[in-house]
Short mmCIF file of C-alpha atoms in Angstrom, two decimals:
data_model
loop_
_atom_site.label_atom_id
_atom_site.label_comp_id
_atom_site.label_asym_id
_atom_site.label_seq_id
_atom_site.Cartn_x
_atom_site.Cartn_y
_atom_site.Cartn_z
CA MET A 20 68.67 167.64 30.95
CA GLY A 21 72.13 168.80 32.15
CA PHE A 22 69.51 170.51 35.36
CA LEU A 23 69.58 166.41 36.67
CA ASN A 24 72.81 165.12 36.21
CA ASN A 25 74.28 166.98 40.30
CA LYS A 26 77.15 166.09 39.86
CA LYS A 27 80.27 168.32 40.13
CA THR A 28 83.11 168.93 38.53
CA PRO A 29 86.44 169.44 40.84
CA THR A 30 86.81 172.88 41.76
CA GLU A 31 90.65 174.23 40.43
CA MET A 32 90.25 174.95 44.96
CA ASP A 33 89.16 170.83 45.25
CA ARG A 34 92.65 170.09 44.13
CA VAL A 35 94.58 172.25 46.14
CA MET A 36 92.38 171.35 49.32
CA GLU A 37 93.15 167.67 48.22
CA ASN A 38 97.05 168.32 48.30
CA ILE A 39 96.82 170.13 51.17
CA ALA A 40 95.56 167.35 53.79
CA GLN A 41 97.19 164.69 51.29
CA VAL A 42 100.87 166.61 52.90
CA GLU A 43 99.73 167.04 56.15
CA SER A 44 98.38 163.84 56.49
CA GLU A 45 102.04 162.78 55.62
CA LEU A 46 103.61 165.28 57.42
CA GLN A 47 102.04 164.15 60.33
CA GLN A 48 102.66 160.05 59.47
CA LYS A 49 106.58 161.26 58.96
CA ILE A 50 106.42 163.34 62.75
CA PHE A 51 105.14 160.05 64.15
CA GLN A 52 107.46 158.09 62.83
CA LEU A 53 110.59 159.95 63.81
CA GLY A 54 109.17 160.46 67.40
CA GLN A 55 108.87 156.18 67.21
CA MET A 56 112.20 155.76 66.47
CA TYR A 57 113.56 158.17 68.60
CA TYR A 58 111.87 157.17 71.56
CA GLU A 59 113.15 153.38 70.40
CA ASP A 60 116.71 154.66 70.44
CA ASN A 61 116.55 156.22 74.40
CA LYS A 62 113.90 154.41 76.07
CA SER A 63 116.64 152.92 78.45
CA ASN A 64 118.74 156.30 78.71
CA SER A 65 119.23 157.62 81.70
CA ASP A 66 121.81 160.59 81.26
CA ILE A 67 119.28 162.02 78.22
CA GLU A 68 117.53 165.70 77.59
CA GLU A 69 114.71 165.48 80.15
CA LYS A 70 112.57 167.71 78.36
CA TYR A 71 112.70 164.14 76.58
CA PHE A 72 113.41 162.14 79.31
CA VAL A 73 109.68 162.69 81.15
CA GLN A 74 107.79 162.49 77.58
CA ILE A 75 109.65 158.46 77.11
CA ASP A 76 109.84 158.23 80.74
CA LEU A 77 105.16 159.31 80.26
CA ILE A 78 106.08 156.19 77.50
CA ASN A 79 107.70 153.76 79.68
CA LYS A 80 105.05 153.79 82.12
CA LEU A 81 101.67 153.85 79.97
CA SER A 82 103.58 151.70 77.71
CA MET A 83 104.04 148.70 81.57
CA ASN A 84 99.96 149.39 81.34
CA ARG A 85 99.15 148.50 78.83
CA LYS A 86 100.88 145.00 79.42
CA SER A 87 99.33 144.40 82.19
CA PHE A 88 95.56 145.58 81.26
CA TYR A 89 96.57 142.81 77.92
CA GLN A 90 97.61 140.16 80.89
CA ASN A 91 94.57 140.54 82.73
CA LYS A 92 92.21 141.09 79.04
CA LEU A 93 94.61 137.72 78.09
CA ARG A 94 93.19 135.57 81.87
CA LEU A 95 90.58 136.55 81.62
CA GLU A 96 89.89 134.76 77.46
CA GLY A 97 91.98 131.89 79.76
CA GLN A 98 94.96 132.21 78.44
CA MET A 99 98.53 134.20 78.91
CA MET A 100 101.41 135.43 77.24
CA CYS A 101 105.17 133.12 76.79
CA GLU A 102 107.04 135.71 78.71
CA ASN A 103 110.18 133.10 76.50
CA CYS A 104 108.05 133.86 72.51
CA GLY A 105 105.29 136.40 73.14
CA SER A 106 102.98 133.08 71.60
CA VAL A 107 99.34 133.48 73.66
CA ILE A 108 99.40 129.72 75.60
CA PRO A 109 96.50 128.33 77.67
CA TYR A 110 96.54 130.18 81.30
CA GLY A 111 98.39 128.08 83.44
CA SER A 112 100.91 126.02 81.57
CA MET A 113 104.22 125.43 83.08
CA PHE A 114 105.52 125.18 78.84
CA CYS A 115 105.00 127.29 76.14
CA ASN A 116 103.56 124.87 73.82
CA VAL A 117 104.59 126.94 70.82
CA CYS A 118 108.45 127.34 71.69
CA GLY A 119 108.46 124.76 74.75
CA GLY A 120 110.38 126.90 76.72
CA LYS A 121 108.98 126.87 81.52
CA VAL A 122 106.80 128.89 81.48
CA ASP A 123 107.18 131.11 85.32
CA GLU A 124 105.93 128.48 87.68
CA LYS A 125 103.85 131.33 90.25
CA LYS A 126 100.89 130.49 87.81
CA GLU A 127 98.60 128.52 88.73
CA ASN A 128 96.70 125.54 86.40
CA ALA A 129 93.39 126.75 85.03
CA ALA A 130 91.79 123.03 84.67
CA PRO A 131 89.54 123.47 81.14
CA ALA A 132 86.64 121.08 80.63
CA ALA A 133 87.04 117.28 79.01
CA ASN A 134 86.19 116.72 76.00
CA PRO A 135 86.86 113.41 74.71
CA ASN A 136 88.01 114.36 71.34
CA GLU A 137 90.39 116.72 71.86
CA ALA A 138 93.67 116.17 70.98
CA LYS A 139 96.37 114.14 75.16
CA CYS A 140 99.72 115.11 75.37
CA LYS A 141 101.56 110.72 74.84
CA GLN A 142 103.82 111.61 77.44
CA CYS A 143 101.49 113.51 80.41
CA GLY A 144 97.47 112.87 79.44
CA ALA A 145 96.84 116.68 79.18
CA VAL A 146 94.48 118.23 76.33
CA LEU A 147 96.76 120.28 73.88
CA ASP A 148 95.52 122.72 71.86
CA ALA A 149 95.65 122.17 68.01
CA ASP A 150 98.18 123.97 66.82
CA SER A 151 100.67 122.88 70.22
CA VAL A 152 104.75 121.97 69.38
CA PHE A 153 105.28 122.00 72.60
CA CYS A 154 103.20 120.61 75.97
CA ALA A 155 101.79 122.58 77.59
CA SER A 156 101.80 121.29 80.29
CA CYS A 157 105.00 118.29 81.01
CA GLY A 158 106.87 121.10 78.01
CA ALA A 159 107.18 117.16 76.23
CA LYS A 160 107.46 117.73 71.71
CA VAL A 161 103.66 117.02 70.89
CA GLU A 162 103.84 113.72 67.34
#
């Protein structure tokens, strides 16, 4: 009944091809890591060779675009990023509810829907996120 057993055992060629694929994958990963390290070390270096400067400048511009798109995404979700610690906080907050830092005053305060079961700041009465350490409106430490 050997004809019913269609399980193919790997040949030597299969094993060699797997080894080649594994080494090529590792090689690509190491090249990528090297590029990342070089970029991180030189992203602010204006004295770098022209061929590298062009690529680094392009990466910097793409990074700024990505940050802008991410900020728009957060805004659409009713959130924003704290410029001090990088935490995601409610859009329009005047203070970060994680680090307590003051947020850019130009942001407009978005009024969330009122829910009687939500925790409120004892200092100013603003609605608090469940994991808030500081009030996003007045900066008071949450007890």
